[in-house]
CSV table of C-alpha atoms and ligand atoms in Angstrom, one decimal:
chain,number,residue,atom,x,y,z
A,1,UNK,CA,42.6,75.1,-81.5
A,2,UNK,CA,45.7,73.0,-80.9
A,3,UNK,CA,44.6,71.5,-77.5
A,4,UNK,CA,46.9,68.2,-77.5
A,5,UNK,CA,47.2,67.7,-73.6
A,6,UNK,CA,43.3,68.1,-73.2
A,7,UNK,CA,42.7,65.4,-76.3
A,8,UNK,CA,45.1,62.9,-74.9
A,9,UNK,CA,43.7,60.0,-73.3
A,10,UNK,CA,43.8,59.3,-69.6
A,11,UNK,CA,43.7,56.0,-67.4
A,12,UNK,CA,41.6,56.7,-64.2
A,13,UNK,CA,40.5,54.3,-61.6
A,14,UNK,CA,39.6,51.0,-63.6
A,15,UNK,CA,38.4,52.9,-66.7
A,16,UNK,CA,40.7,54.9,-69.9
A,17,UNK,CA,38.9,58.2,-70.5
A,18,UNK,CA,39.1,59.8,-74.0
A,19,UNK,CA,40.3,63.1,-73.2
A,20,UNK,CA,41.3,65.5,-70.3
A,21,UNK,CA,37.9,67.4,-70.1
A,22,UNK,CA,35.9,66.5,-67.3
A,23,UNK,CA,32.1,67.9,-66.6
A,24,UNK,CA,32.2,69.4,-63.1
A,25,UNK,CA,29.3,68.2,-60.5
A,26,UNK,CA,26.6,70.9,-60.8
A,27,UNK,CA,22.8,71.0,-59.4
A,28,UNK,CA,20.2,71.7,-61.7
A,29,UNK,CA,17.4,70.4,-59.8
A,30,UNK,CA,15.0,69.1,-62.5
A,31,UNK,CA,15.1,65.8,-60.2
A,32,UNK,CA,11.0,66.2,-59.4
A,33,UNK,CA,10.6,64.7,-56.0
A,34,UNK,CA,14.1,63.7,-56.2
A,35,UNK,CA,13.9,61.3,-59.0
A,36,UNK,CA,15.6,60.6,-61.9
A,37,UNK,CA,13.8,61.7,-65.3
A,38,UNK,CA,13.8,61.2,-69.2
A,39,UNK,CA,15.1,64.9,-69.3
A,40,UNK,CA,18.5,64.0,-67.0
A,41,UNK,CA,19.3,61.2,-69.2
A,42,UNK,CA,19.2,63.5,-72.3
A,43,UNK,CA,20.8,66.2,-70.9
A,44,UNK,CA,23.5,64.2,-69.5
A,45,UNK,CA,23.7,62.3,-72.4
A,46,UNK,CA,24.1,65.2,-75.0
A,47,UNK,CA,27.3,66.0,-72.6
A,48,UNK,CA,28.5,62.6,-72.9
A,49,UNK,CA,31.8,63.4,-74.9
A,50,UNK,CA,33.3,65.4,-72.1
A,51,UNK,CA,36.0,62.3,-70.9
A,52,UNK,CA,34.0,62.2,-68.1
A,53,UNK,CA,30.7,63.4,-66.1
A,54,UNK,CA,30.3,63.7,-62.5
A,55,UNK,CA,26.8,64.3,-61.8
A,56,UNK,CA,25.3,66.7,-59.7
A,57,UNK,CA,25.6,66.2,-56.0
A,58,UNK,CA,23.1,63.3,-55.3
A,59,UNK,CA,21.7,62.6,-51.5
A,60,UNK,CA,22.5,59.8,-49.8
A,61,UNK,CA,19.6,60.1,-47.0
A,62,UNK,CA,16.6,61.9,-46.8
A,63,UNK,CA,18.3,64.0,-43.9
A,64,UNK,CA,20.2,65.8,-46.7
A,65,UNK,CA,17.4,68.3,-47.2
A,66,UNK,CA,19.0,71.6,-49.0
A,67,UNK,CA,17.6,71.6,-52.2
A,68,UNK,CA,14.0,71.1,-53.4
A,69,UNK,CA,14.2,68.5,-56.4
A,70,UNK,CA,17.8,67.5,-55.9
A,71,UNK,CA,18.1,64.3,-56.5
A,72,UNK,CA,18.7,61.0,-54.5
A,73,UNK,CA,20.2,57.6,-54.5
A,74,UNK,CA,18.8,56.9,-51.1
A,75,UNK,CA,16.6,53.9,-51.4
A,76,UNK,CA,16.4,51.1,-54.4
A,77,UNK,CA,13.5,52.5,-56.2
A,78,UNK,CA,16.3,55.5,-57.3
A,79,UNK,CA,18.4,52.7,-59.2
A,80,UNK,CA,16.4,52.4,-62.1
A,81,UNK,CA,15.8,55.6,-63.3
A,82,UNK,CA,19.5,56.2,-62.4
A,83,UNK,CA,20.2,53.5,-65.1
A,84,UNK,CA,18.0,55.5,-67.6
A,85,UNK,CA,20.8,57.9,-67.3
A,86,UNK,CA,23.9,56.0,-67.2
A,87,UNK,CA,22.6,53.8,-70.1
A,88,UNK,CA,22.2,57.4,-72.1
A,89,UNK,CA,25.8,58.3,-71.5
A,90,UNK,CA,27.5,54.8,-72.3
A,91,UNK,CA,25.6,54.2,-75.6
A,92,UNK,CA,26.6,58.0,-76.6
A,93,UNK,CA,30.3,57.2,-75.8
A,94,UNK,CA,30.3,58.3,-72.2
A,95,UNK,CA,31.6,57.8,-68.7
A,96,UNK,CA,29.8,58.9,-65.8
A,97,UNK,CA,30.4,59.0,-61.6
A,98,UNK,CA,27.7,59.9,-59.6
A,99,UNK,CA,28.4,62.6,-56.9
A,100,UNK,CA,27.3,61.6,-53.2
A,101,UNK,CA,26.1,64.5,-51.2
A,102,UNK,CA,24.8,65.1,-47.4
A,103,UNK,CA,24.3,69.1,-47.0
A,104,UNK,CA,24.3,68.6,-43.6
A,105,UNK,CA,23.4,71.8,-41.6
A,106,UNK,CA,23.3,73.6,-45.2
A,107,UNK,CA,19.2,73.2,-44.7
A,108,UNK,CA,16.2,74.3,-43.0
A,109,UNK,CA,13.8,72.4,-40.8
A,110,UNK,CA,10.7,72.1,-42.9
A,111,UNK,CA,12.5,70.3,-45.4
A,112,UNK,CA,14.0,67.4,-42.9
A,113,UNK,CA,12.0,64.0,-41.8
A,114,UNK,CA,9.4,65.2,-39.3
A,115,UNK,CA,10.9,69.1,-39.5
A,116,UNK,CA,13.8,67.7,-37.0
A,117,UNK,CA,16.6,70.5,-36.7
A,118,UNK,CA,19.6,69.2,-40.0
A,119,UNK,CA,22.6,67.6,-38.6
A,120,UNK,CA,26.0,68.8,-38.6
A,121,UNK,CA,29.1,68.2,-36.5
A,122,UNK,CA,28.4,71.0,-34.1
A,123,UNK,CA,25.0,73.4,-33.3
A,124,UNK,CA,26.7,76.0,-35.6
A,125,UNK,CA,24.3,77.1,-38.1
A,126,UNK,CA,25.2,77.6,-41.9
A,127,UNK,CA,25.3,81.4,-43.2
A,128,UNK,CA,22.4,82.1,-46.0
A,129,UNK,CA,19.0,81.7,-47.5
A,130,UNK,CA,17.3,78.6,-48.6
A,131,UNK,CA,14.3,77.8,-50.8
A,132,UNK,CA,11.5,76.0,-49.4
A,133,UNK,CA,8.0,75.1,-49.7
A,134,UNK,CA,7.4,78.3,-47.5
A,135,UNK,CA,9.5,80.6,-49.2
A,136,UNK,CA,13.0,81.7,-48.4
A,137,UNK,CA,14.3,81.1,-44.5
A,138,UNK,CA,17.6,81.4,-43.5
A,139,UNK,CA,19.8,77.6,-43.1
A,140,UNK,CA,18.4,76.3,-39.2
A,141,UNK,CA,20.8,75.5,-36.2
A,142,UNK,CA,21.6,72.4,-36.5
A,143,UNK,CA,22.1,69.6,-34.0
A,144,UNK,CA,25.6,67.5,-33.3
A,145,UNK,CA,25.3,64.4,-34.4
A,146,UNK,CA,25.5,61.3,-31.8
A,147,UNK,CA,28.5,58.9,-32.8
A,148,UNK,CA,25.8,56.3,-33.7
A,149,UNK,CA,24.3,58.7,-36.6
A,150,UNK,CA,27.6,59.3,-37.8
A,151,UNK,CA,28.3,55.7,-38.2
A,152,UNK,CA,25.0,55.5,-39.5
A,153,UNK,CA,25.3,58.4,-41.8
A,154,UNK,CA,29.1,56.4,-43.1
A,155,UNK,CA,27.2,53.5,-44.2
A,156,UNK,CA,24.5,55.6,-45.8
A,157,UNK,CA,28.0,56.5,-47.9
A,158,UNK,CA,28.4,52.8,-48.6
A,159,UNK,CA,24.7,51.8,-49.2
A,160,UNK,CA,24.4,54.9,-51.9
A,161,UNK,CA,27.5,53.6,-54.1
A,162,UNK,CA,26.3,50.2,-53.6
A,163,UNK,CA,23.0,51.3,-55.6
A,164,UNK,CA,25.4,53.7,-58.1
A,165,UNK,CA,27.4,50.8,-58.8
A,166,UNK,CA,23.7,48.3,-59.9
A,167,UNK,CA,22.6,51.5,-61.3
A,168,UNK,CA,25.6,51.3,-63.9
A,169,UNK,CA,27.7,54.2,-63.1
A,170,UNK,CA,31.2,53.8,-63.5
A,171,UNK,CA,32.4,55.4,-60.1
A,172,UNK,CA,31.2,58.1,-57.7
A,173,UNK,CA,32.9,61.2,-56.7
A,174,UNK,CA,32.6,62.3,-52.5
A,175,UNK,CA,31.4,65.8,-52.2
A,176,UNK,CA,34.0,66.9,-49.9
A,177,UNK,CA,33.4,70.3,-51.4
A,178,UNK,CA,31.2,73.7,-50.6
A,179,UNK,CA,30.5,74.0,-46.7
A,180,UNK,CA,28.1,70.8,-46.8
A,181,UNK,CA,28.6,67.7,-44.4
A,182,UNK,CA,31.8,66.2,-45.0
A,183,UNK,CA,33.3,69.3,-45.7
A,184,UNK,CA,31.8,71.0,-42.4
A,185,UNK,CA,33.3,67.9,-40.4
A,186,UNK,CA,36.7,69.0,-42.0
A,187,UNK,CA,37.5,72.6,-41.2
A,188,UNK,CA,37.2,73.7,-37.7
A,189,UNK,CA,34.9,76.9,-37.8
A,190,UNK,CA,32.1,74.4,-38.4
A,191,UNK,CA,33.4,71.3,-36.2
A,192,UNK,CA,33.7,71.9,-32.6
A,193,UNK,CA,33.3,68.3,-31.3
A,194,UNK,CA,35.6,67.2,-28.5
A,195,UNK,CA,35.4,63.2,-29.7
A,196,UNK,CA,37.2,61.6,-32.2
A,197,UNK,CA,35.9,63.5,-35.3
A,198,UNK,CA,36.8,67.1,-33.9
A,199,UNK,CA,39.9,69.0,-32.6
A,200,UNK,CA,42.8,67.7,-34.1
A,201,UNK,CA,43.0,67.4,-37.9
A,202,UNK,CA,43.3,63.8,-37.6
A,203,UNK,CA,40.3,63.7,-36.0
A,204,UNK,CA,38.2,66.0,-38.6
A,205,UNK,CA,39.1,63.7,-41.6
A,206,UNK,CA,38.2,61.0,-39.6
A,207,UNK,CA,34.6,60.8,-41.2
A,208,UNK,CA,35.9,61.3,-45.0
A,209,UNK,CA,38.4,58.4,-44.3
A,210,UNK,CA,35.6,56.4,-43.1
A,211,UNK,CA,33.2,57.0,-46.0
A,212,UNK,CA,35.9,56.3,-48.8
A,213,UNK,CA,36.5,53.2,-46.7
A,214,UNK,CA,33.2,52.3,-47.3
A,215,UNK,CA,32.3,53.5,-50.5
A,216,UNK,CA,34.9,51.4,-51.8
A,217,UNK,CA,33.9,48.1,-50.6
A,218,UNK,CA,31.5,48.2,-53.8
A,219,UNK,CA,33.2,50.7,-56.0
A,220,UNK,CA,36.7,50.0,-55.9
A,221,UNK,CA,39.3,52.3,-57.3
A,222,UNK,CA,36.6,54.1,-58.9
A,223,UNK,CA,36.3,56.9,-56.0
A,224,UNK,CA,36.9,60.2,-56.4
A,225,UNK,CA,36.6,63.1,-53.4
A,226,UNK,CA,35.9,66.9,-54.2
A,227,UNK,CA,37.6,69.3,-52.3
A,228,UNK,CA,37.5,73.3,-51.7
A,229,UNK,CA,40.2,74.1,-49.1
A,230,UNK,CA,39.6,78.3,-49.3
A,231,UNK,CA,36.5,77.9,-50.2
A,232,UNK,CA,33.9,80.3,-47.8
A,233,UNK,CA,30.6,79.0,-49.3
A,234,UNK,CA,27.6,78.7,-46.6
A,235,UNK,CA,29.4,80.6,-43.9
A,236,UNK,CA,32.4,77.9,-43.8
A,237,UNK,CA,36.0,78.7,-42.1
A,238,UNK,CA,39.0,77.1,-41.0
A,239,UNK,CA,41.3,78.8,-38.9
A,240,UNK,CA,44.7,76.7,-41.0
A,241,UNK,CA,43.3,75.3,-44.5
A,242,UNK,CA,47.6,74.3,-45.2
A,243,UNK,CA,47.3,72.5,-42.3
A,244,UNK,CA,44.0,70.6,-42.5
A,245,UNK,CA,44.5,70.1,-46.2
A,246,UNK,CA,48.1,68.9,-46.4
A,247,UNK,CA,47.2,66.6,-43.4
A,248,UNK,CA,44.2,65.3,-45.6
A,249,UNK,CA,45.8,65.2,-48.7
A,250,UNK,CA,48.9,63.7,-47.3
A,251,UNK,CA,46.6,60.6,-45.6
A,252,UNK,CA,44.5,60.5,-49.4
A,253,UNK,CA,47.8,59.0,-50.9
A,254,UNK,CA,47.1,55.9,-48.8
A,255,UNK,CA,43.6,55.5,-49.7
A,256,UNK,CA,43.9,54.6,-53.7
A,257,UNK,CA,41.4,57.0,-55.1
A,258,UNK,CA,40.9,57.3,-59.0
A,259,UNK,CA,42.0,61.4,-57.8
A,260,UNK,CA,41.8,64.0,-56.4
A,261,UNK,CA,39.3,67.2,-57.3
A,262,UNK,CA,40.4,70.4,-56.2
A,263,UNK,CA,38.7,73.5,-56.2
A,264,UNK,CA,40.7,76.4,-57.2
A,265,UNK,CA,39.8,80.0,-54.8
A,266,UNK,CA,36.9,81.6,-56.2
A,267,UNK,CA,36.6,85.8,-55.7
A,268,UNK,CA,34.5,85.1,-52.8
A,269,UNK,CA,36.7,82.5,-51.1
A,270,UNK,CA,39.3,83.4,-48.0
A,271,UNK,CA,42.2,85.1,-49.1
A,272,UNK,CA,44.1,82.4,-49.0
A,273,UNK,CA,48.0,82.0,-47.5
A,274,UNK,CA,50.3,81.8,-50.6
A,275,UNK,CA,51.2,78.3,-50.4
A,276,UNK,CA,47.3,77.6,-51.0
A,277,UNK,CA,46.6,80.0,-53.3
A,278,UNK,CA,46.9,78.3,-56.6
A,279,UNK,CA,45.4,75.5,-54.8
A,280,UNK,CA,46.3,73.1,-57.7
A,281,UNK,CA,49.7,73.5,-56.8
A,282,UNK,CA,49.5,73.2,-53.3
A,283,UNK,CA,47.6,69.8,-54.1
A,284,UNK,CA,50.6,68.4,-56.4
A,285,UNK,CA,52.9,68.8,-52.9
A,286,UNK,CA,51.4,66.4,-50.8
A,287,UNK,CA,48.9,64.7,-53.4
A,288,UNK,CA,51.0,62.1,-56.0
A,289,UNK,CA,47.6,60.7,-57.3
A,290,UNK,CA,45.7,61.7,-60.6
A,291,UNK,CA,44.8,65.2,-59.9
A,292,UNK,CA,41.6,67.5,-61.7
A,293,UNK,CA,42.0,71.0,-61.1
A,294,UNK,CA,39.0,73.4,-61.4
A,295,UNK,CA,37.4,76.9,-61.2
A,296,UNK,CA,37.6,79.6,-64.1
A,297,UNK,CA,39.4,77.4,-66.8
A,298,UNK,CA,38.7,78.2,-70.5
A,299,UNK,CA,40.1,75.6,-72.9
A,300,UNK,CA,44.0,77.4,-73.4
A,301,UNK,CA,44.6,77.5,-69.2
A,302,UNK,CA,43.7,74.2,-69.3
A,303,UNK,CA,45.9,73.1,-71.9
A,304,UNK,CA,48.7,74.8,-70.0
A,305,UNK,CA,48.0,73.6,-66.7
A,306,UNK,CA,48.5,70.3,-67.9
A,307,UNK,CA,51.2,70.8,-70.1
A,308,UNK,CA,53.2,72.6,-66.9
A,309,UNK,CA,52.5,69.6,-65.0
A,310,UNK,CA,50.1,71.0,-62.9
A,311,UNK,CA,47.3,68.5,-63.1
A,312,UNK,CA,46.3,65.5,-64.9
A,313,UNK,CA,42.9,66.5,-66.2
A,314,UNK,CA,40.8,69.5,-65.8
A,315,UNK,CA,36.8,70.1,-65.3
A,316,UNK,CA,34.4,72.5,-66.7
A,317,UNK,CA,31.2,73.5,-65.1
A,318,UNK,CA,29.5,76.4,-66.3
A,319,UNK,CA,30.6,76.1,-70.0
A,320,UNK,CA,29.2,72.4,-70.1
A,321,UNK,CA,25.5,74.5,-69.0
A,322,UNK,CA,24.8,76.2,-72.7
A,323,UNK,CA,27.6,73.9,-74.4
A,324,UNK,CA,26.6,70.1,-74.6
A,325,UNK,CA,29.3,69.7,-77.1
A,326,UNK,CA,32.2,71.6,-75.1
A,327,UNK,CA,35.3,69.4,-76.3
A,328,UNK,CA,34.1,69.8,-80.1
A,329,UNK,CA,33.6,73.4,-80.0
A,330,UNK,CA,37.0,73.7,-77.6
A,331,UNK,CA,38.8,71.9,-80.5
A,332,UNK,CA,37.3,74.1,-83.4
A,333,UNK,CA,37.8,77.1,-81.3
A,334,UNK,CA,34.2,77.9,-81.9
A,335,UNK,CA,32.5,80.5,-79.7
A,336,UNK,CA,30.7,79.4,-76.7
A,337,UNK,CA,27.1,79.6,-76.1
A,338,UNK,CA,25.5,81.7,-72.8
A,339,UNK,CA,23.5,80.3,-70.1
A,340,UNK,CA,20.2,81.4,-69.9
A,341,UNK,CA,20.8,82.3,-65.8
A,342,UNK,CA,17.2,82.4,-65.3
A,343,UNK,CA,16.9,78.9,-65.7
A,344,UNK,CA,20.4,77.0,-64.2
A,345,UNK,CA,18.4,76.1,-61.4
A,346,UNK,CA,14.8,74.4,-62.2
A,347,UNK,CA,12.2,76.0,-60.1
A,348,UNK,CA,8.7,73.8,-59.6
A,349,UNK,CA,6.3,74.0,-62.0
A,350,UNK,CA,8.3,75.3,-64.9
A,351,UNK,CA,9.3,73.0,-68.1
A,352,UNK,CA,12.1,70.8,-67.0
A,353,UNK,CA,13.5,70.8,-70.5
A,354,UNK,CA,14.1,74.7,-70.8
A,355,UNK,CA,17.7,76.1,-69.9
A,356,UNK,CA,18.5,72.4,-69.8
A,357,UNK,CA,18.5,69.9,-72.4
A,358,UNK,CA,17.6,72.3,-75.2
A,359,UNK,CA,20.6,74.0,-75.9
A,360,UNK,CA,21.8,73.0,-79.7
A,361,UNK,CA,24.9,71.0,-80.4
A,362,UNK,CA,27.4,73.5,-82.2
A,363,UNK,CA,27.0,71.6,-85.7
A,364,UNK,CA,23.3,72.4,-85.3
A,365,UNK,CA,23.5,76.2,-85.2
B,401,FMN,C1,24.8,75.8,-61.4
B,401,FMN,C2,26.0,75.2,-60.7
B,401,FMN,C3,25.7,74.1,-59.8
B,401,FMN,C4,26.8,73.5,-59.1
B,401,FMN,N1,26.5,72.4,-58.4
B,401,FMN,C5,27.6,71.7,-57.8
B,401,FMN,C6,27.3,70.4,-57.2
B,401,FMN,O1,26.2,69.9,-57.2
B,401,FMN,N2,28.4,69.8,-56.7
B,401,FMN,C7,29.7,70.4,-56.7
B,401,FMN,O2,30.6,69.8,-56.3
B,401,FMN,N3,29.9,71.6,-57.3
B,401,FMN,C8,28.9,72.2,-57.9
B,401,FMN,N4,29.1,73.4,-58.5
B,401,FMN,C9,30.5,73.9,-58.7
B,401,FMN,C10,31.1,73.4,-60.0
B,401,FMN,O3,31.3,72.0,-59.9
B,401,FMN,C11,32.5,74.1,-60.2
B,401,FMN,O4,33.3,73.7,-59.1
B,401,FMN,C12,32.4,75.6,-60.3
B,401,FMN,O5,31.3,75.9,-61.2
B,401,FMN,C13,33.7,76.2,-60.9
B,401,FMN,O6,34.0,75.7,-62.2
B,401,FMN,P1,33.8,76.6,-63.5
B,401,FMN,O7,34.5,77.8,-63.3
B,401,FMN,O8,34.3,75.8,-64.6
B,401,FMN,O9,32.3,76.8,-63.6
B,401,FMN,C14,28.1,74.0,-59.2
B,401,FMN,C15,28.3,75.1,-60.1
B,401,FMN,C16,27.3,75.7,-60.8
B,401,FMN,C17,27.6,76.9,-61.7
């Protein structure tokens, strides 16, 4: 397939990328106790010619508790298995950003520090089921957070690229995405506070401006943010996404990101306004940094949506699951392989490797 806007290089943040295809951020949870393994670094690895890979979302404290065997950056002994894996992806040709992540109230007691209740902007519990050690229990109330644990949680930000950046990855991405913390602080059905980081929209970005302020005092330009501005995922509303978005986007210009990664509506999203619904769009108004769209692409709407100007790159997630080699079979045209759905996620006590690393390179077949 002729797919010259997708093969064309790209400068972004300090680094030149090989091509327009970008491996979305998606959680596998193979991280056993939330540490890096052999398996990651070959999986990611075997990925490595997508023109870039943003991991899966990574914790930056042990209050992120969604997920059993996610996994973390939020101590020192996480920076050298994390080096296993970026040293993977650069020798096979790579470039790779780590993807910070607090799930804030998207969790249940058992799994947080002393079964304390998650923290969130406001006590307004999450909407759906989580796995635990117990079995399945729906997300907890959480607690507001004091303005001492979100200045805590901020540098938490800045301590966790600090460690990405010794453990050789070449930026992170903020997961501003989903319903989880940063996102709950920025849409108003989940942030009620009455301080500085609620009510007005200036106020509810408040905590993403802080944490890219301090993420970049080790990382630089190489910061990207995620975000899903329709997106309803763990119960999440806003009562204006144009408003909160455009007022966010409009600020991001300021902050000298390497870009911008939107989320395009899924089915199950708000039905969003027109002038948000091909959110990609609605980005390129107010956002005049690099821009990745995402959600639903095949390899043709990508090519278009960059050749119409639409975005700059665009990323793949569940085509990269059963598809290591995704830009070499885009570029033949070659059929793409199926997830085996039973295993995206890991579950504990089954092979790490299966549904995850195994899947053949095209050329293999
Ligand atoms: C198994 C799976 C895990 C995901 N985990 C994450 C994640 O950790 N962080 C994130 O920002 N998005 C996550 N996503 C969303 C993807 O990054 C992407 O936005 C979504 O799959 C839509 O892109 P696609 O249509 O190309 O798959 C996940 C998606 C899938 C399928």
């Amino acid at each position: 397939m002729n797919l010259p806007q997708l093969f064309a290089p790209v400068a972004l943040g300090a680094h030149t990328l090989a091509n327009r295809i970008v491996m979305a951020p998606m959680t596998r949870l193979r991280a056993i106790d939330a540490m890096p393994n052999a398996a990651m670094a070959d999986y990611y690895a075997q990925r490595a010619s997508a023109g870039l890979i943003v991991t899966e979302c990574t914790m930056v404290s042990d209050t992120s508790a969604a997920y059993i065997n996610a996994p973390g950056i939020y101590g020192d002994q996480f920076i050298d298995p994390w080096h296993v894996v970026t040293d993977a992806v650069h020798q096979a040709g790579g470039r790779i950003y780590l993807q910070l992540w607090h799930s804030g109230r998207v969790a249940h007691n058992s799994m947080m520090p002393g079964s304390m209740p998650p923290m969130a902007p406001s006590a307004i519990a999450g909407v759906g089921d989580l796995h635990t050690f117990t079995g399945k229990h729906p997300m907890s109330v959480p607690r507001a957070m004091t303005s001492d644990e979100i200045r805590g949680l901020t540098k938490a930000f800045g301590k966790a690229a600090d460690r990405a950046r010794r453990a050789g990855f070449d930026g992170v991405e903020l997961h501003g995405a989903y319903g989880y913390l940063i996102d709950q602080f920025l849409r108003d059905g989940s942030n009620a506070r009455d301080d500085d980081y609620g009510g007005s929209v200036e106020n509810r970005i408040r905590f993403l401006l802080g944490i890219i302020g301090a993420v970049q005092q080790s990382m630089g330009v190489n910061v990207g943010v995620k975000l899903s501005p329709v997106s309803r995922a763990h119960g999440m509303s806003d009562t204006d996404p144009e408003v909160t978005f455009a007022a966010l986007l409009d600020r991001l210009n300021e902050a000298d990101l390497a870009y911008v990664h939107m989320m395009e509506p899924l089915p199950e999203d708000l039905t969003p306004a027109p002038a948000i619904a091909k959110t990609r769009l609605f980005a390129r108004q107010h956002y005049r940094g690099t821009l990745i769209t995402n959600g639903g692409f095949d390899a043709a709407a990508a090519e278009a949506a960059i050749a119409a100007g639409e975005a700059d790159l665009v990323s793949f997630g569940q085509a990269f699951i059963a598809n290591p080699d995704l830009p070499y079979r885009m570029a033949l045209g070659a059929p793409l392989a199926v997830p085996d759905f039973e295993r995206v996620y890991g579950m504990p006590g089954q092979p790490i490797e299966k549904g995850y690393s195994d899947y053949p390179a095209f050329a293999r077949q």
